[in-house]
Structure formats: structure tokens, C-alpha cells
Short mmCIF file of C-alpha atoms in Angstrom, two decimals:
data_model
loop_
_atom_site.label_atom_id
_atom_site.label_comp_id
_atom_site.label_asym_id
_atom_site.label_seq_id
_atom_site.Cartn_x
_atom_site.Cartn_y
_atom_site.Cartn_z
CA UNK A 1 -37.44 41.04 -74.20
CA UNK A 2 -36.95 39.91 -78.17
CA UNK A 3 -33.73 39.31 -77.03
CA UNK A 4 -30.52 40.01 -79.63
CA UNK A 5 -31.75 41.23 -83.09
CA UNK A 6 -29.97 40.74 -86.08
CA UNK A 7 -30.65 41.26 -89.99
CA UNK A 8 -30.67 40.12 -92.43
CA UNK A 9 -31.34 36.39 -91.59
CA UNK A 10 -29.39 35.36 -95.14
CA UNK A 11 -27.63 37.12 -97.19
CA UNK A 12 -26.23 36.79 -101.03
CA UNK A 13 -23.78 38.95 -102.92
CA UNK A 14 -21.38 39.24 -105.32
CA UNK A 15 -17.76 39.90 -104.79
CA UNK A 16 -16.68 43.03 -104.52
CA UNK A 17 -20.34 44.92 -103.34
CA UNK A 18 -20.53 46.18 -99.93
CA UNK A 19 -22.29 43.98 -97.01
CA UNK A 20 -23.69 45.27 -93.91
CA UNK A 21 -25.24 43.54 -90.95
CA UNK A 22 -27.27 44.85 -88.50
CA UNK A 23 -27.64 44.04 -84.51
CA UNK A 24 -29.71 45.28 -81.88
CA UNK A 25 -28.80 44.08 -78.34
CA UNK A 26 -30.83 43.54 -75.68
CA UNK A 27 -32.14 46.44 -73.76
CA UNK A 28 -29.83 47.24 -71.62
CA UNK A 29 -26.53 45.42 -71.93
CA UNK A 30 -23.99 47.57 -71.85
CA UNK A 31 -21.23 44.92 -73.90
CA UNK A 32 -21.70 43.89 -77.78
CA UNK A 33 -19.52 41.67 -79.52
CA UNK A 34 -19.61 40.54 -83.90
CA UNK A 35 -18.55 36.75 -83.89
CA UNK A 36 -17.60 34.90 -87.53
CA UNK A 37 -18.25 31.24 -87.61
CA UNK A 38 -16.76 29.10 -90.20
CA UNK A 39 -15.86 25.44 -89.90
CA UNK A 40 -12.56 26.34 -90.31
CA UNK A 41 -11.65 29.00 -87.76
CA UNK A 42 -14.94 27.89 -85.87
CA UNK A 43 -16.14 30.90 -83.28
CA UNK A 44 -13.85 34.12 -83.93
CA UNK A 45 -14.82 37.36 -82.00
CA UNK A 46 -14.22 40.25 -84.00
CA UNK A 47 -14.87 43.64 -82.16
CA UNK A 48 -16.47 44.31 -79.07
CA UNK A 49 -18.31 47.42 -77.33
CA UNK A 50 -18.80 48.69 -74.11
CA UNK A 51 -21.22 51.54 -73.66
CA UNK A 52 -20.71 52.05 -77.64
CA UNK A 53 -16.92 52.60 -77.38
CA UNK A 54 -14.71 50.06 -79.23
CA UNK A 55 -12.80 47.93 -77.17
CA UNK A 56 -10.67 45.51 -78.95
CA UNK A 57 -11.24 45.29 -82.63
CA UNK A 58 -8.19 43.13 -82.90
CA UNK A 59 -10.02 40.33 -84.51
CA UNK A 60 -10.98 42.19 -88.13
CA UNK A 61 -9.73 40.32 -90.23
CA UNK A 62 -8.52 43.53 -92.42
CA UNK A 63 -9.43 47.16 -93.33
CA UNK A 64 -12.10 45.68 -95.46
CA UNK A 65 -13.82 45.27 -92.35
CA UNK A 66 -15.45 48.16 -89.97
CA UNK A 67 -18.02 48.29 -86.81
CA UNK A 68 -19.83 50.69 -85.40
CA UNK A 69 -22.39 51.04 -82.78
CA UNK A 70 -23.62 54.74 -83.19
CA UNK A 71 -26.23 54.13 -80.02
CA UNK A 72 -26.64 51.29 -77.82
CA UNK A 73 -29.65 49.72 -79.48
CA UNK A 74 -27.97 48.94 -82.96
CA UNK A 75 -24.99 48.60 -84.39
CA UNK A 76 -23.40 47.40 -87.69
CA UNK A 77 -20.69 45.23 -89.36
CA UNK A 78 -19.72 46.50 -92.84
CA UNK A 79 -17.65 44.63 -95.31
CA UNK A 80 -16.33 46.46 -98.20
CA UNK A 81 -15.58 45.06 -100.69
CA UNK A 82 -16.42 41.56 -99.73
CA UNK A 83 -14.27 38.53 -101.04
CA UNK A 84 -15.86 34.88 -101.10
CA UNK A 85 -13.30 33.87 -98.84
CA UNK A 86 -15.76 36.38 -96.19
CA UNK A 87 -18.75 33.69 -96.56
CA UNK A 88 -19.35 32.62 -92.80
CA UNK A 89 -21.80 33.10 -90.40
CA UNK A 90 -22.20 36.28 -88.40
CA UNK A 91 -23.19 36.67 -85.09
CA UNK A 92 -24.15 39.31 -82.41
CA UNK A 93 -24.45 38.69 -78.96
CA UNK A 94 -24.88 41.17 -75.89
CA UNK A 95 -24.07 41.29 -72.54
CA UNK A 96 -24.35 42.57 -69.16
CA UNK A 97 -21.99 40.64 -66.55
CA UNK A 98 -20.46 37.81 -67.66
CA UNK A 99 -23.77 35.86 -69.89
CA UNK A 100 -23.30 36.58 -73.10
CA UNK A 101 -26.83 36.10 -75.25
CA UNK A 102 -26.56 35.66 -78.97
CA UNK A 103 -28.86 36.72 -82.13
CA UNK A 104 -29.66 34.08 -84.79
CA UNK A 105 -26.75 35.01 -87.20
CA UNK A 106 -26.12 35.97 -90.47
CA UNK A 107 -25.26 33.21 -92.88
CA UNK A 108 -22.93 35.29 -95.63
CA UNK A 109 -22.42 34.00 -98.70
CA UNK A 110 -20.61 36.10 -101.41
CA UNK A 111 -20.26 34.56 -104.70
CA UNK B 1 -3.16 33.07 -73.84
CA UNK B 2 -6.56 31.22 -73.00
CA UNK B 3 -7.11 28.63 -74.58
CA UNK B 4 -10.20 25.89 -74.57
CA UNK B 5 -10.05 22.46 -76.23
CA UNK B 6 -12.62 19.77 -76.97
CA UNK B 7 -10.85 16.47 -77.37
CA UNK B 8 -14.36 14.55 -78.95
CA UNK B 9 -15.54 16.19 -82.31
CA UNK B 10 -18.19 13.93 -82.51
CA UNK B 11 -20.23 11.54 -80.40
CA UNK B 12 -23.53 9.53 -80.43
CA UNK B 13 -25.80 8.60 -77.90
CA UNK B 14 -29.12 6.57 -77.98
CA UNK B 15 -32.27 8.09 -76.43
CA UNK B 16 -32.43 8.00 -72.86
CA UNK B 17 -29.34 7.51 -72.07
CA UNK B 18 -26.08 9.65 -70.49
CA UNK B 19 -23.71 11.45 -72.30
CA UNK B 20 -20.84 13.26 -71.19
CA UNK B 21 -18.66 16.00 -73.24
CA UNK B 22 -15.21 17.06 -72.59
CA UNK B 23 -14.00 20.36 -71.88
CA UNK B 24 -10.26 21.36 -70.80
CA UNK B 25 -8.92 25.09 -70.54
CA UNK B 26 -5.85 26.85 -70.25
CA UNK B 27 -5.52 29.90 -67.84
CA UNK B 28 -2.70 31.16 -65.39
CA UNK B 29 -5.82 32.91 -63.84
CA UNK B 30 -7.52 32.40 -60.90
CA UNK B 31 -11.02 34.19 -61.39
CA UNK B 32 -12.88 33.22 -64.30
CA UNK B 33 -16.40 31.79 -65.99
CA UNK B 34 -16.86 28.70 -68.08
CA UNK B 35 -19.61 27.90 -70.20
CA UNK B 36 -21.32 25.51 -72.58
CA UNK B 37 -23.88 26.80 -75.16
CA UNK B 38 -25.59 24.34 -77.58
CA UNK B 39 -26.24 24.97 -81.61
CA UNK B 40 -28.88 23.21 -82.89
CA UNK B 41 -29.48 22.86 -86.45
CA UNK B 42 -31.13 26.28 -86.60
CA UNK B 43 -27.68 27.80 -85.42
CA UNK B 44 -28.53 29.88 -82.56
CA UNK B 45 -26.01 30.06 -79.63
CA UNK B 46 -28.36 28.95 -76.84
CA UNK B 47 -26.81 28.95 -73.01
CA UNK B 48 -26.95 25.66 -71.55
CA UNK B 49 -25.11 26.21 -68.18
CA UNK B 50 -22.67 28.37 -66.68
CA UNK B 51 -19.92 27.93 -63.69
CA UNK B 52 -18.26 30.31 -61.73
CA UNK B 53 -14.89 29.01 -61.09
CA UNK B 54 -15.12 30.52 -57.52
CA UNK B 55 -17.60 28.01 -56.81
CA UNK B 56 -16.54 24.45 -55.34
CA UNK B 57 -20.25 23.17 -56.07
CA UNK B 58 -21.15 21.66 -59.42
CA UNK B 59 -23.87 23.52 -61.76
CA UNK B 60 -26.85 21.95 -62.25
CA UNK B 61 -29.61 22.74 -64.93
CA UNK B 62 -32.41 20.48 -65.28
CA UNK B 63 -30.85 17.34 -67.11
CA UNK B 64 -27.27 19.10 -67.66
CA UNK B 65 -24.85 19.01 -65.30
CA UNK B 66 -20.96 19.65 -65.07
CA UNK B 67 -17.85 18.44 -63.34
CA UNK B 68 -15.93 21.48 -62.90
CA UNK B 69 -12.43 20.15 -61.60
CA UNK B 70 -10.31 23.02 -60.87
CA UNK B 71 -6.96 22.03 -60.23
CA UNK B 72 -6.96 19.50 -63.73
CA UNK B 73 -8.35 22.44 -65.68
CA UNK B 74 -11.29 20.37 -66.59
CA UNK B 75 -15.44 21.49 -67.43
CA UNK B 76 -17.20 18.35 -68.42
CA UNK B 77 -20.75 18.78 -69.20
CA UNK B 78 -23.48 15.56 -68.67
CA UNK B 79 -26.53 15.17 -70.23
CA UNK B 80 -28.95 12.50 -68.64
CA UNK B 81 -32.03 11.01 -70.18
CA UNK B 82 -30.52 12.39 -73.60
CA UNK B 83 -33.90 13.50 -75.71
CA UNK B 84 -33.89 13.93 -79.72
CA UNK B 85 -33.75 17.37 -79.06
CA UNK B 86 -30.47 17.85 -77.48
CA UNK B 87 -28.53 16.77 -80.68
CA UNK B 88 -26.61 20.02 -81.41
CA UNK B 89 -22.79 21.35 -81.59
CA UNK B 90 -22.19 21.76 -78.02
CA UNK B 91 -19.31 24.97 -77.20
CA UNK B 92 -17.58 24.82 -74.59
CA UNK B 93 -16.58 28.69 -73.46
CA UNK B 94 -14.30 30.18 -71.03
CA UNK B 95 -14.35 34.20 -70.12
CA UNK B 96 -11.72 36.09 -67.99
CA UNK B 97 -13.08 39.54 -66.72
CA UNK B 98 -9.81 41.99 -67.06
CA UNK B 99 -9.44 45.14 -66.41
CA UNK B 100 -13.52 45.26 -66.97
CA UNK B 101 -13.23 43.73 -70.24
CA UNK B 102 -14.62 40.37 -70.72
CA UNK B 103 -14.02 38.30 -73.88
CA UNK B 104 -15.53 34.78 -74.48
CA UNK B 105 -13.30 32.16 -75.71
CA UNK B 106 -15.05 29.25 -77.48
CA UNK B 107 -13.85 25.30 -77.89
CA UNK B 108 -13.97 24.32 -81.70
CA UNK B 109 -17.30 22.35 -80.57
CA UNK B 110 -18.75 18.03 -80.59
CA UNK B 111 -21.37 17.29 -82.27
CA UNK B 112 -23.85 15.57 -80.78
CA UNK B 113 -26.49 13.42 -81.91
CA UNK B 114 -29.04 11.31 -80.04
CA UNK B 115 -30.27 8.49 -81.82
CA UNK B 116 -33.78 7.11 -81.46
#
């Protein structure tokens, strides 16, 4: 398996456009989470799915933020509008059981 | 709420050598998982060993090793014959499965370096 997908690799944008990032999980895994990295906050999870369904999106930061995962081999994390104060890392990671497996990131940066 | 804390936010080691990172956690529960994942420079989360806190009998992978201790709350992970190639941000993680949800609570990291 490619293991846990996600695109773009970097991204660049100006405040106030809309950002999406895109994950594919590993066949099979029934859980997906979003992580933000930043050296302040370090490792935040944001949202997490089971079988597609939103568990606990307690961790968005605000209603600039949304999820979805409309099947269970992608999903997406939408910022709109995006602030600078948003410029982090993004991950994805995917599970079945307790192991979670992560992609690469996205490294945001909005100007 | 869980909690996980790494008391060292940095450390050094030369090539070779042993190293040994600190992990404690806070949970009133009884079944749980604990982790440590390493982030090199490139930045992806990669699993470096995994204890299930059921288990009285250390994990072992390769050259990394833990010392889960229970009762003190404790997950310390050692690295033996340290190689260039472990210097990284090492996460300590703790996950509580509840009511079939599972969410993964990281350490704010040490970062490691192995000197030639």
C-alpha cells in the first residue's frame, strides 16, 4: 500500500482565498483524523471519522474551518477564508485499531 | 483529561552511544496504548514503537526499546547504538479507546540529535 496520501505537498496563499487539502487513507482503515502542527500548539487533532461519519470535530479552530470525507478513500479540509495566523502544517493519518499511520503533511503558509 | 508530557525538549547524543527520552502521562484509565513516533527533518510521523498498557513486558523494536512503568505513569523510550539517522523530534503519544472512539494524544516532542 502507498500508504496515507495527501496534497498538496506545499501550499501558498493569500489571506482571505479559500484552502483545501486533500487525504486519501489507506485502504481500508475505517478511522481518519486532520492534525495541525505548529510550534506553538505542537500536534492538535482537529476532526476525526469513522466509516465517513464525523466524530468529534471539537478541535476546529472556528467556522472558517470544515471537513468532509464524502467516501472512504478521500477526504478534505477546507479553510475559508484563511488568516496567516492558519499557517501550520497539516496532517492526515488513518487508522484501523489503535496504529495510527500518517501522510507527509501539508506545510500552509498564507501570507 | 489525558494528558502527556515530555520533561527534555532537547538532547544530544554522540554516535554510538545510548539515549533515553522521557515520557510521563496522565490517565484515571486502566486500558490504554502509548506510543512514540519520530519526525525527521522531512516531517513525516513515522511509528517507532508501540505498548499496550495491558502488557507487563517491555516493547522491543530493533535498537528502540521502552520502560513502560505502570504504576509511576512513566513510557521512556531507549535508543542504543544511536546512528545519524535517528536525529528527529521524537512524540511521545497516548490513546484511550472509548466508547469505540480512539483519539491520539501527543507530548509537545525532544529533539534529538546524534552527533558524529
Amino acid at each position: 500500500d502507498a500508504g496515507v496520501i495527501q496534497s498538496p505537498r506545499h501550499e501558498v496563499t493569500e489571506m482571505g482565498q479559500e484552502v483545501t487539502l486533500r487525504c486519501k487513507p489507506i485502504s481500508g482503515h475505517d478511522y481518519l483524523f486532520w492534525y495541525r502542527q505548529t510550534m506553538m500548539r505542537g500536534l492538535e487533532l482537529l476532526i476525526y471519522f469513522n466509516n465517513n461519519v464525523p466524530i468529534d470535530d471539537s478541535g476546529m479552530p472556528e467556522d472558517r474551518f470544515s471537513a468532509k470525507m464524502p467516501n472512504a478513500s478521500f477526504s478534505t479540509l477546507k479553510i475559508q477564508p484563511s488568516e496567516p495566523r492558519d499557517s501550520a502544517v497539516y496532517f492526515c493519518a488513518s487508522s484501523l485499531g489503535d496504529i495510527q499511520y500518517f501522510g507527509a503533511g501539508t506545510r500552509l503558509s498564507v501570507l | 483529561a489525558q494528558t502527556v508530557t515530555q520533561s527534555q525538549p532537547e538532547m544530544s547524543v554522540q554516535e554510538a552511544e545510548t539515549v533515553t527520552l522521557s515520557c510521563t502521562y496522565d490517565t484515571s484509565e486502566n486500558n490504554y496504548y502509548l506510543f512514540w513516533y519520530k519526525q525527521p527533518p522531512s516531517r513525516q510521523m513515522i511509528l517507532v514503537i508501540r505498548q499496550e498498557a495491558y502488557k507487563q513486558q517491555n516493547a522491543t523494536e530493533n535498537r528502540f526499546s521502552v520502560n513502560f512503568q505502570k504504576a509511576a505513569k512513566s513510557f521512556s523510550l531507549k535508543i542504543s547504538d544511536s546512528q545519524l539517522g535517528d536525529t528527529a523530534m521524537y512524540f511521545c503519544a497516548f490513546i484511550q479507546v472509548q466508547g469505540g472512539s480512539e483519539k491520539l494524544v501527543f507530548g509537545k516532542g525532544t529533539k534529538l540529535t546524534v552527533n558524529p
